[in-house]
mmCIF file of C-alpha atoms in Angstrom:
data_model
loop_
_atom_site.group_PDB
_atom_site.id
_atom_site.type_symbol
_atom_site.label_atom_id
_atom_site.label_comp_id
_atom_site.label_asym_id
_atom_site.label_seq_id
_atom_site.Cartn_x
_atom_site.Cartn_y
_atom_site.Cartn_z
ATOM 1 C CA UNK A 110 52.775 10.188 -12.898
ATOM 2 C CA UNK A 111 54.643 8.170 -10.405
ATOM 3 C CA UNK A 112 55.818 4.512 -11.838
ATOM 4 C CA UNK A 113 54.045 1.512 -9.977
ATOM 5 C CA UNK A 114 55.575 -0.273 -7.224
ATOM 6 C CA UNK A 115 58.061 -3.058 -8.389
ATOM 7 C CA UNK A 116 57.930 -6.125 -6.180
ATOM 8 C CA UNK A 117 60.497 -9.200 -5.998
ATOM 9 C CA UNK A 118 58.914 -12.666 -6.026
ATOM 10 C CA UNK A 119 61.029 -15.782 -5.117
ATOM 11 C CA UNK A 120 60.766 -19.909 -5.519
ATOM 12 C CA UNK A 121 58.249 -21.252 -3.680
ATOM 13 C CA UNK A 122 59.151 -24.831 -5.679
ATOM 14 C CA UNK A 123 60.794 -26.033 -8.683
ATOM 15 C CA UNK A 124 59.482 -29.098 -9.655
ATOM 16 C CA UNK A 125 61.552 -32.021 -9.642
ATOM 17 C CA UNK A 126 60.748 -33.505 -13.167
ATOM 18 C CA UNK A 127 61.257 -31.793 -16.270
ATOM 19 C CA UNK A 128 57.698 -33.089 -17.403
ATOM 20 C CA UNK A 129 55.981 -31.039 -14.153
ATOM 21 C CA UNK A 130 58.500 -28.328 -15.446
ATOM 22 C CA UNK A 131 57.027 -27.692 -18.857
ATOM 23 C CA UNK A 132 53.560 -26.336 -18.410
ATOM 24 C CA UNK A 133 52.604 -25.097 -14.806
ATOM 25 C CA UNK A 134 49.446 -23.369 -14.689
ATOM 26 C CA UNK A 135 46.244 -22.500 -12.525
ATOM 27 C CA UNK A 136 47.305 -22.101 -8.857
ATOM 28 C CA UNK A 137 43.828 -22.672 -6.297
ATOM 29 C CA UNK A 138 43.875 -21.710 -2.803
ATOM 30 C CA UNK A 139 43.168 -24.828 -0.602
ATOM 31 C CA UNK A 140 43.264 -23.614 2.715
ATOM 32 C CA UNK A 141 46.559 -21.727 4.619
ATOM 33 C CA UNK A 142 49.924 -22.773 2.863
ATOM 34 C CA UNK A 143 48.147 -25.495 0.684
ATOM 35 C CA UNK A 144 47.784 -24.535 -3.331
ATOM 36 C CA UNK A 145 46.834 -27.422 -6.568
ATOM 37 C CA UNK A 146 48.064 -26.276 -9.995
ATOM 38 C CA UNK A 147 47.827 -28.116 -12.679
ATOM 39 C CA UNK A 148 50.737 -29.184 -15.302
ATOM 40 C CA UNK A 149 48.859 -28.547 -18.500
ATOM 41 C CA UNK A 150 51.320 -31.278 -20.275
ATOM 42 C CA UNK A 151 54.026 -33.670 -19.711
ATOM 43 C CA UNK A 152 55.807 -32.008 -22.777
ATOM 44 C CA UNK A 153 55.776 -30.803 -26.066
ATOM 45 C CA UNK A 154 54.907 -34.477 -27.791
ATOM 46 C CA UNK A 155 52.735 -35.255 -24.888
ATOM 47 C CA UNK A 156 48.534 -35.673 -24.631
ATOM 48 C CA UNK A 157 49.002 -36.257 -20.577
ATOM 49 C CA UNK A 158 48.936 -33.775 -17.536
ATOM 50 C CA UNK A 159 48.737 -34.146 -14.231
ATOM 51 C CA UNK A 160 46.824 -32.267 -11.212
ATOM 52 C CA UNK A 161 49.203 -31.787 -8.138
ATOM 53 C CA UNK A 162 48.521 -30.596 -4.394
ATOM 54 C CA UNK A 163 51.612 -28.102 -3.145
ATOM 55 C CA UNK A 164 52.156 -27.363 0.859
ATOM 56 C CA UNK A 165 53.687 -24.102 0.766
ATOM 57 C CA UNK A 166 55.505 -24.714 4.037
ATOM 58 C CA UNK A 167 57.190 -27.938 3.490
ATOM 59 C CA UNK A 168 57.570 -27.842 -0.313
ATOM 60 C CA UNK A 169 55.844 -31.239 -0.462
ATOM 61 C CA UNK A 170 54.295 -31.656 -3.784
ATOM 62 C CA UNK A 171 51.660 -34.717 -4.566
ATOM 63 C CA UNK A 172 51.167 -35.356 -8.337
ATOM 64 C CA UNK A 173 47.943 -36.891 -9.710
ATOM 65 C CA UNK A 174 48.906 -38.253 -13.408
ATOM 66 C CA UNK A 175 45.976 -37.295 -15.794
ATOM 67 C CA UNK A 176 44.674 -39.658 -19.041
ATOM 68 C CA UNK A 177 44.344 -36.619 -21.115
ATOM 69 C CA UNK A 178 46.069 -32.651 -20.723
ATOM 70 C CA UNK A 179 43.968 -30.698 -18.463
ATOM 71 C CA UNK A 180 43.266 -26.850 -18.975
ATOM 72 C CA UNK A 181 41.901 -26.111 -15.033
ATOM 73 C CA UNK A 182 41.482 -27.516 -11.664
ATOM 74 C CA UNK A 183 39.161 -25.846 -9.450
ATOM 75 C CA UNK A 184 38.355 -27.678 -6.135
ATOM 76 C CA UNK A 185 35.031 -28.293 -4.530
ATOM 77 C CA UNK A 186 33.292 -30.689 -2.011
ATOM 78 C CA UNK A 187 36.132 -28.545 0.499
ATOM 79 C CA UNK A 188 38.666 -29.929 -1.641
ATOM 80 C CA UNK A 189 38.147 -33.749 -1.677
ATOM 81 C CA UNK A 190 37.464 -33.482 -5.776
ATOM 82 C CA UNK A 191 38.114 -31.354 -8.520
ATOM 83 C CA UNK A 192 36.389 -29.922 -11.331
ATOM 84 C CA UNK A 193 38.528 -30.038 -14.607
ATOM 85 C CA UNK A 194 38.835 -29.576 -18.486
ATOM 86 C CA UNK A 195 40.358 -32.492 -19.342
ATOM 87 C CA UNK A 196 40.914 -32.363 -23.303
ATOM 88 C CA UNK A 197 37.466 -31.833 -24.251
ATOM 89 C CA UNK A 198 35.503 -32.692 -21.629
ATOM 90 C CA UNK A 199 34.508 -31.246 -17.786
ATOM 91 C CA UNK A 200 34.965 -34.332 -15.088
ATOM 92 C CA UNK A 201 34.830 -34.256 -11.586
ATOM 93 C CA UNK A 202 37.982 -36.114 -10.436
ATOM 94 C CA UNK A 203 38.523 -37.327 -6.939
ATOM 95 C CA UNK A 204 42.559 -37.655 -6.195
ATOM 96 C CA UNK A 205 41.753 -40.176 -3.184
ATOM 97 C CA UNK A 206 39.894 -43.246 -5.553
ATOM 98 C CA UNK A 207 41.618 -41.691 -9.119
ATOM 99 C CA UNK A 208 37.711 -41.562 -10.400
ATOM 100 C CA UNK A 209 36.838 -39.370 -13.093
ATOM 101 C CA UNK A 210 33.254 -38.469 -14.027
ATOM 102 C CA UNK A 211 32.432 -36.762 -17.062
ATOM 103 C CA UNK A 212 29.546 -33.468 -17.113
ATOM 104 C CA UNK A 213 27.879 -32.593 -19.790
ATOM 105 C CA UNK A 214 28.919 -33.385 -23.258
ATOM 106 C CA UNK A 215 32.136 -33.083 -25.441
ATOM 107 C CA UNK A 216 33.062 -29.815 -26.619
ATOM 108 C CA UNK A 217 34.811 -28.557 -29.902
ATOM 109 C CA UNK A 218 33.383 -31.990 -31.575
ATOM 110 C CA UNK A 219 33.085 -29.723 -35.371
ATOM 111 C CA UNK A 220 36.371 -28.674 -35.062
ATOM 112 C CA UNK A 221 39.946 -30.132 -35.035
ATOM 113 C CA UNK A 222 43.437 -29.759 -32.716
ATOM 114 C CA UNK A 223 41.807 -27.589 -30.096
ATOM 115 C CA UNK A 224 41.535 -28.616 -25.974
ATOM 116 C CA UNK A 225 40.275 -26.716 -23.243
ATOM 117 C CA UNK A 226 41.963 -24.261 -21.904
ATOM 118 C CA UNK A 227 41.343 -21.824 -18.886
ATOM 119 C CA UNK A 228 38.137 -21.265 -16.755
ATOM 120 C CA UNK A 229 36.477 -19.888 -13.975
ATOM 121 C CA UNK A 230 33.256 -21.064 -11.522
ATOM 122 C CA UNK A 231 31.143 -18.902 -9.756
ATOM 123 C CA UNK A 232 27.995 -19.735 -8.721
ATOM 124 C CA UNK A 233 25.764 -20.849 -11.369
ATOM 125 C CA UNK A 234 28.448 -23.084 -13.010
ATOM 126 C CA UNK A 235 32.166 -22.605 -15.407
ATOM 127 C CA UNK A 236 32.973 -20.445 -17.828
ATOM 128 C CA UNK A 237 35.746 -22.246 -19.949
ATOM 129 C CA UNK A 238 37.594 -21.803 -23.286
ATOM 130 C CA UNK A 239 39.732 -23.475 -25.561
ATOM 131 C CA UNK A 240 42.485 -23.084 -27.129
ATOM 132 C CA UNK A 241 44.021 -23.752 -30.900
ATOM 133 C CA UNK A 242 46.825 -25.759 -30.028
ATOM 134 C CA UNK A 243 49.008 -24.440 -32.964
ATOM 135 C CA UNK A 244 48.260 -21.131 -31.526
ATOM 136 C CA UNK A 245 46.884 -20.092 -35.134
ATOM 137 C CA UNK A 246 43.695 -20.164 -36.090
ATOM 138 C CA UNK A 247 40.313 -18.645 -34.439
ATOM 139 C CA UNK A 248 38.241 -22.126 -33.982
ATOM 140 C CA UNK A 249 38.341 -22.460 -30.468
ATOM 141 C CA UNK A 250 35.025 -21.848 -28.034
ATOM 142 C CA UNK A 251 33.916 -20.126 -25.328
ATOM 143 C CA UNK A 252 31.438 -22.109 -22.937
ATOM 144 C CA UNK A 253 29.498 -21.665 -20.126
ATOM 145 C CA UNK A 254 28.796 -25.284 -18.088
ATOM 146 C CA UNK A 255 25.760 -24.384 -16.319
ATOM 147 C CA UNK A 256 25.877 -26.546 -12.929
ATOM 148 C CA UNK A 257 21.457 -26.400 -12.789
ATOM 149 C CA UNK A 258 21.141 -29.000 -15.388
ATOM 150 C CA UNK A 259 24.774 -29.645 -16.265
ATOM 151 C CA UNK A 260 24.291 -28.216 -19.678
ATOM 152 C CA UNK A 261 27.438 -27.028 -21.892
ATOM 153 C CA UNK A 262 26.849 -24.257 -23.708
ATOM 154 C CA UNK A 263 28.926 -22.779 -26.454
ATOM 155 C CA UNK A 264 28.671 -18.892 -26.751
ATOM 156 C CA UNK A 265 31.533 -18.157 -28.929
ATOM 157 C CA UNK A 266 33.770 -20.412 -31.603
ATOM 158 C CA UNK A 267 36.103 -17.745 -32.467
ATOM 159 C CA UNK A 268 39.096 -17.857 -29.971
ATOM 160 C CA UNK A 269 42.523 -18.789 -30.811
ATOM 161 C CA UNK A 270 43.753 -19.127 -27.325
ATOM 162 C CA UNK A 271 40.571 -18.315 -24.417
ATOM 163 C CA UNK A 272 43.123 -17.593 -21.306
ATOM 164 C CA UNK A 273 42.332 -15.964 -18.022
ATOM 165 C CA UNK A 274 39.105 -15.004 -16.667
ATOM 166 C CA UNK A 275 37.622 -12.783 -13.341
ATOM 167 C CA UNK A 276 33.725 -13.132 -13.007
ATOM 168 C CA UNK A 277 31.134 -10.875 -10.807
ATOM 169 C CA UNK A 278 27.793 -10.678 -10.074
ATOM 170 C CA UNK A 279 26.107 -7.507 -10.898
ATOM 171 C CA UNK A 280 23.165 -6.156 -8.928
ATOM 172 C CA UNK A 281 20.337 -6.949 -11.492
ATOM 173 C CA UNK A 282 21.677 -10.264 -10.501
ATOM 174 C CA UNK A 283 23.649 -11.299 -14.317
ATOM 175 C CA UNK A 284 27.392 -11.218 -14.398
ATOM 176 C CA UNK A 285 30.193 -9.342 -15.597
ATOM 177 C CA UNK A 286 32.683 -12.062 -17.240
ATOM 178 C CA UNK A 287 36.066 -10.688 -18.067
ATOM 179 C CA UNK A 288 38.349 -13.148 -20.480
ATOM 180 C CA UNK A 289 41.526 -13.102 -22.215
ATOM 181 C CA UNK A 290 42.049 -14.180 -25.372
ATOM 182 C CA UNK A 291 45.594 -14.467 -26.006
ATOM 183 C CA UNK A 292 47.071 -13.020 -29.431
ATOM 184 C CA UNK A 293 44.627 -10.488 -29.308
ATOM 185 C CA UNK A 294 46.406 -8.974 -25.804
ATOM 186 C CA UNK A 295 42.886 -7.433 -24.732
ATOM 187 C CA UNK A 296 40.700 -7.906 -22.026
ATOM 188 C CA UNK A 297 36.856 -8.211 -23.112
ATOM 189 C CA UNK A 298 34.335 -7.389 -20.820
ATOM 190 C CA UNK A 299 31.375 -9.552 -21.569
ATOM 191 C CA UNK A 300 27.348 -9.434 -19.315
ATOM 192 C CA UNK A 301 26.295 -12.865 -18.746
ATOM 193 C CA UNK A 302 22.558 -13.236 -18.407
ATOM 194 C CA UNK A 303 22.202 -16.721 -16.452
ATOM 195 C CA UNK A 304 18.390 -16.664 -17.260
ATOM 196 C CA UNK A 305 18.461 -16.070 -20.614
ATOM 197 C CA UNK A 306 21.693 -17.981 -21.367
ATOM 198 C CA UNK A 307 23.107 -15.250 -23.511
ATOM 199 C CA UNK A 308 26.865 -13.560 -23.422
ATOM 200 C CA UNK A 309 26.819 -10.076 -24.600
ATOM 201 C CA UNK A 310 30.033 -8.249 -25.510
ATOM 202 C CA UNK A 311 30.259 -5.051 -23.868
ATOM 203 C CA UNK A 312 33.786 -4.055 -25.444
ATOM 204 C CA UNK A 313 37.477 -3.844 -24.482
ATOM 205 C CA UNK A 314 38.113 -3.400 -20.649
ATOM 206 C CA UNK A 315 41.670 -3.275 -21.113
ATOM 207 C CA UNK A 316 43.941 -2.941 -24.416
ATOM 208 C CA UNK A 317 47.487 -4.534 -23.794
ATOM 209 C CA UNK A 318 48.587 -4.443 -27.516
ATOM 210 C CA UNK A 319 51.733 -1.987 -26.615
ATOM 211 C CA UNK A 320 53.418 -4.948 -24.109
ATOM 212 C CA UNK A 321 56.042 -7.676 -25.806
ATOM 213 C CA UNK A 322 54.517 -10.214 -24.053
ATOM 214 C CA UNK A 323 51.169 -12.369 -24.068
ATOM 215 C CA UNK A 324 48.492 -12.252 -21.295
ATOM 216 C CA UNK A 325 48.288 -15.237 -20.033
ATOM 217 C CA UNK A 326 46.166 -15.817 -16.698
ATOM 218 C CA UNK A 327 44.218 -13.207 -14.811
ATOM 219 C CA UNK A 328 42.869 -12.827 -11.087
ATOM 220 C CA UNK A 329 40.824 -10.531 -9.539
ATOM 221 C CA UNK A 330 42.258 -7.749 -7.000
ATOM 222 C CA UNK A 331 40.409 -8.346 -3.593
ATOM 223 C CA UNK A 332 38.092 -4.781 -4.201
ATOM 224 C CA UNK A 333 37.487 -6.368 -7.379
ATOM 225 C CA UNK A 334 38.773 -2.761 -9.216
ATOM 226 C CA UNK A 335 41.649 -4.073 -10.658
ATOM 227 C CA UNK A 336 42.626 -7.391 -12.267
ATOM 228 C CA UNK A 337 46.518 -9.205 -11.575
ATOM 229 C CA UNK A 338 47.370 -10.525 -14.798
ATOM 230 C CA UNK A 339 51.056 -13.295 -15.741
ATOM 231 C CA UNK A 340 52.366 -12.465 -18.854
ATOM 232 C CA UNK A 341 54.081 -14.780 -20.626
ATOM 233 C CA UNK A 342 57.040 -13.436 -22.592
ATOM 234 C CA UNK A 343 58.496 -15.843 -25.380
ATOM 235 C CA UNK A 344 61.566 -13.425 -26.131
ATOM 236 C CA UNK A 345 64.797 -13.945 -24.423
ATOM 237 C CA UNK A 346 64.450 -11.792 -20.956
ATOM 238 C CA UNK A 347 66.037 -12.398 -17.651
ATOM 239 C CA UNK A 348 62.596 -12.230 -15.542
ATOM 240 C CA UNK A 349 58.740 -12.650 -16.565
ATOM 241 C CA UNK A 350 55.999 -10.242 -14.859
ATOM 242 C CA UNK A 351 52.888 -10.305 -13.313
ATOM 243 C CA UNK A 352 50.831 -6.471 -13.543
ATOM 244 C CA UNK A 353 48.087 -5.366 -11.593
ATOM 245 C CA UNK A 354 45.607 -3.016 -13.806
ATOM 246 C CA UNK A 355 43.185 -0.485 -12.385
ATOM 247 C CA UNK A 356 39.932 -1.530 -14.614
ATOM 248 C CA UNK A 357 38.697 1.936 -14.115
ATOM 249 C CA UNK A 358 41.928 3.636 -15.576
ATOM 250 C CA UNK A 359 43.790 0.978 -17.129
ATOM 251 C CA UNK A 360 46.790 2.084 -15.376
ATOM 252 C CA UNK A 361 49.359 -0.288 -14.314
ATOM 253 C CA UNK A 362 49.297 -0.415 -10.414
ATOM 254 C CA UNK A 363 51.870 -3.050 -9.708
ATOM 255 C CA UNK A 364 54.580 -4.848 -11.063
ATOM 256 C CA UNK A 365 55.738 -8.057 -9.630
ATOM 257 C CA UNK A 366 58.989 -9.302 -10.828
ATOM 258 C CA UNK A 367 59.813 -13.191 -11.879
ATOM 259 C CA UNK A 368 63.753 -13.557 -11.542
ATOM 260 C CA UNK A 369 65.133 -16.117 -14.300
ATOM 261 C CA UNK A 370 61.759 -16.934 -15.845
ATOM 262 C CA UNK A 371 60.276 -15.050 -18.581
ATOM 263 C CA UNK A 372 57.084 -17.464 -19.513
ATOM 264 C CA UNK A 373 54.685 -16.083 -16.360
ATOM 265 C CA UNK A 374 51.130 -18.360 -16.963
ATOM 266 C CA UNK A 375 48.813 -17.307 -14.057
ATOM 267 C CA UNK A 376 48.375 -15.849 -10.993
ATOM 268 C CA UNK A 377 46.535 -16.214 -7.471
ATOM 269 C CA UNK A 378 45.888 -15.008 -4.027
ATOM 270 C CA UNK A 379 46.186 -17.148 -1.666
ATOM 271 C CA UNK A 380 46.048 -17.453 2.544
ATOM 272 C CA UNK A 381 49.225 -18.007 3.961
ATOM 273 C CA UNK A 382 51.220 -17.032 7.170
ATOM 274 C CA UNK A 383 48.802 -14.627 8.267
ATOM 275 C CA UNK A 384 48.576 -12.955 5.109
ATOM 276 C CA UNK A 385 48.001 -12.620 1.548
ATOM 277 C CA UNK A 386 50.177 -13.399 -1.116
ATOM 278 C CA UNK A 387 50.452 -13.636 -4.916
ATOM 279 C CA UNK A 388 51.503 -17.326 -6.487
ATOM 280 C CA UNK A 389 52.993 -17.441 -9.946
ATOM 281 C CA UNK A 390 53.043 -20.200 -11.694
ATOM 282 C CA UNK A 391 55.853 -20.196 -15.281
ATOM 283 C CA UNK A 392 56.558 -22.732 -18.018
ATOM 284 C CA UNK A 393 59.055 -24.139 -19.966
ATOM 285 C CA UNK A 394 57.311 -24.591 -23.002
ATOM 286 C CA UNK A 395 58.502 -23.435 -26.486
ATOM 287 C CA UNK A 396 61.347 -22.316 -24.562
ATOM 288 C CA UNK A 397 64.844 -23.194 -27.158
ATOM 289 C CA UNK A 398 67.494 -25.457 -25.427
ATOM 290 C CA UNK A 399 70.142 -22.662 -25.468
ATOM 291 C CA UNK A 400 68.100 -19.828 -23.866
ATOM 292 C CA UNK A 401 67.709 -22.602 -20.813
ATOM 293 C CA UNK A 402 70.679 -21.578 -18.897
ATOM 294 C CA UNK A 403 69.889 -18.067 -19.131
ATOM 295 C CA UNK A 404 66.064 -18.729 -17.745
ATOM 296 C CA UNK A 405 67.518 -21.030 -14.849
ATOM 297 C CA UNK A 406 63.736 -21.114 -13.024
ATOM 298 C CA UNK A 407 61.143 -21.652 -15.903
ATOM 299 C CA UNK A 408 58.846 -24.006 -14.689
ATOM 300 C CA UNK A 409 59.187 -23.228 -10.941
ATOM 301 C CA UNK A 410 56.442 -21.955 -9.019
ATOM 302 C CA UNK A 411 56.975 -18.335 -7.329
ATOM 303 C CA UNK A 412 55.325 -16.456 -4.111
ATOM 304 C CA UNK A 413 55.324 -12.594 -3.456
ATOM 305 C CA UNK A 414 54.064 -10.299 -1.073
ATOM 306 C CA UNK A 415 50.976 -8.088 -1.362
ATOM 307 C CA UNK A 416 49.439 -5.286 0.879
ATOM 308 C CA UNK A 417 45.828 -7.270 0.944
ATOM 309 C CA UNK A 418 44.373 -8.322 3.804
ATOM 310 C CA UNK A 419 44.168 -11.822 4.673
ATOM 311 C CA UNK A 420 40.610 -12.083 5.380
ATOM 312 C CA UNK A 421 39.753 -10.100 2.132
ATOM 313 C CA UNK A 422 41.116 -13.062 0.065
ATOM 314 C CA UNK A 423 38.223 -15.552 -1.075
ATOM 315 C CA UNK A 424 38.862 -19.131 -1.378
#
């Protein structure tokens, strides 16, 4: 069997602050050469994030300070607001007035030291998680907001860390929802029937228990056969990956290499210079002062080819 493709990735920006440094996450396409990502928090001790707007092109960076940490950004209204997880509620933030506007109610309200985490829309709303923040115990949820009625609903209260998910519509018209949850290192494949409001586990799309590292985020290929996951590797390495996995096969497809920072947190495709590439966000966190000089570009932001089309790249 041949071994997969091994592709370089370089800077596309290093943040200028150590607090935009520590915990880079959740790249969105905005349109040709513009990206947001979110900086989960301001640093180990802090409850603060911040959503910030990248151009690609001129390295320009605008950074929208946050009350609370923030697990996801996804942009809507063609990107003049955002829908977040901000601690342990969904808000619709607008960077121009600095409003924030809750939806739905608070989450995780029977349980303590868990925020949300990672999530995905699609049509009929956002699947979101949380996470333990002591990375420990299985407490955390798995929730569904459901944009009809704006209803939160909690389908799981299990999850130590709920990480990347890829969602798709099915032709009896439910969903397949595909979600990470960290320590486990598998992929669950999960039907969501929107009608009914029920999540049925449908088993293990993808066992990763044999890698070092942690799944961390998770995209879908364009053909939607294959998934692009960021590992994030807390051992002392010289560069972090990103894999692409057949979901048919489970074979490893791709490999796209992270020079000088192990801690990979989550991909995305995005439109730029005619073409499609892959964004890679890394952290800082839990990273010990002395391995710092030998991971020289944790926290930066990274960009790498791929053989996609541009047009086949949804916003």
């Amino acid at each position: 069997m041949a071994e997969p493709p091994i592709v370089e990735s370089q800077i596309a920006f290093r943040p200028e602050t150590e607090e935009l440094r520590y915990l880079p996450e959740g790249p969105r396409d905005l349109g040709p050469g513009r990206i947001s990502w979110v900086a989960i928090q301001h640093g180990p001790k802090s409850t603060e994030g911040s959503l910030n707007v990248l151009d690609l092109e001129t390295g320009r960076n605008l950074s929208y300070p946050l009350p609370r940490r923030v697990g996801f950004a996804h942009p809507i209204d063609g990107g003049s607001a955002f829908v977040l997880g901000l601690e342990r509620r969904i808000v619709r933030f607008e960077p121009a007035t600095r409003s924030l506007e809750p939806i739905g109610d608070e989450v995780e309200t029977d349980v303590s030291g868990t925020i949300i985490n990672d999530g995905e829309s699609f049509e009929e709303g956002v699947v979101f998680g949380a996470k333990d923040v002591a990375f420990r115990d299985r407490k955390a949820g798995l929730y569904w907001l459901r944009w009809r009625d704006r209803r939160i609903i909690r389908f799981r209260s299990d999850q130590v860390c709920s990480n990347g998910k890829v969602i798709s519509r099915r032709a009896d018209g439910s969903y397949t929802v595909l979600d990470i949850d960290t320590p486990t290192r598998r992929v669950v494949r999960y039907r969501l029937d929107v009608e009914r409001a029920v999540l049925e586990d449908e088993g293990i799309a993808l066992d990763l228990s044999e890698s070092e590292s942690y799944p961390d985020g998770m995209v879908s290929t364009p053909d939607g056969r294959g998934v692009i996951i960021a590992f994030y590797n807390p051992n002392d390495r010289p560069f972090g990956e990103a894999r692409q996995f057949s979901l048919d096969t489970g074979r490893v497809e791709t490999i796209w290499r992270v020079p000088g920072s192990p801690r990979v947190t989550c991909p995305r495709l995005v439109r730029w210079r005619g073409g499609t590439w892959l964004i890679l966000t890394t952290a800082v966190e839990g990273m010990p002062e002395e391995r710092r000089d030998r991971a020289p570009n944790a926290g930066s932001l990274f960009v790498a080819p791929t053989s996609y089309a541009a047009e086949s790249v949804a916003r």
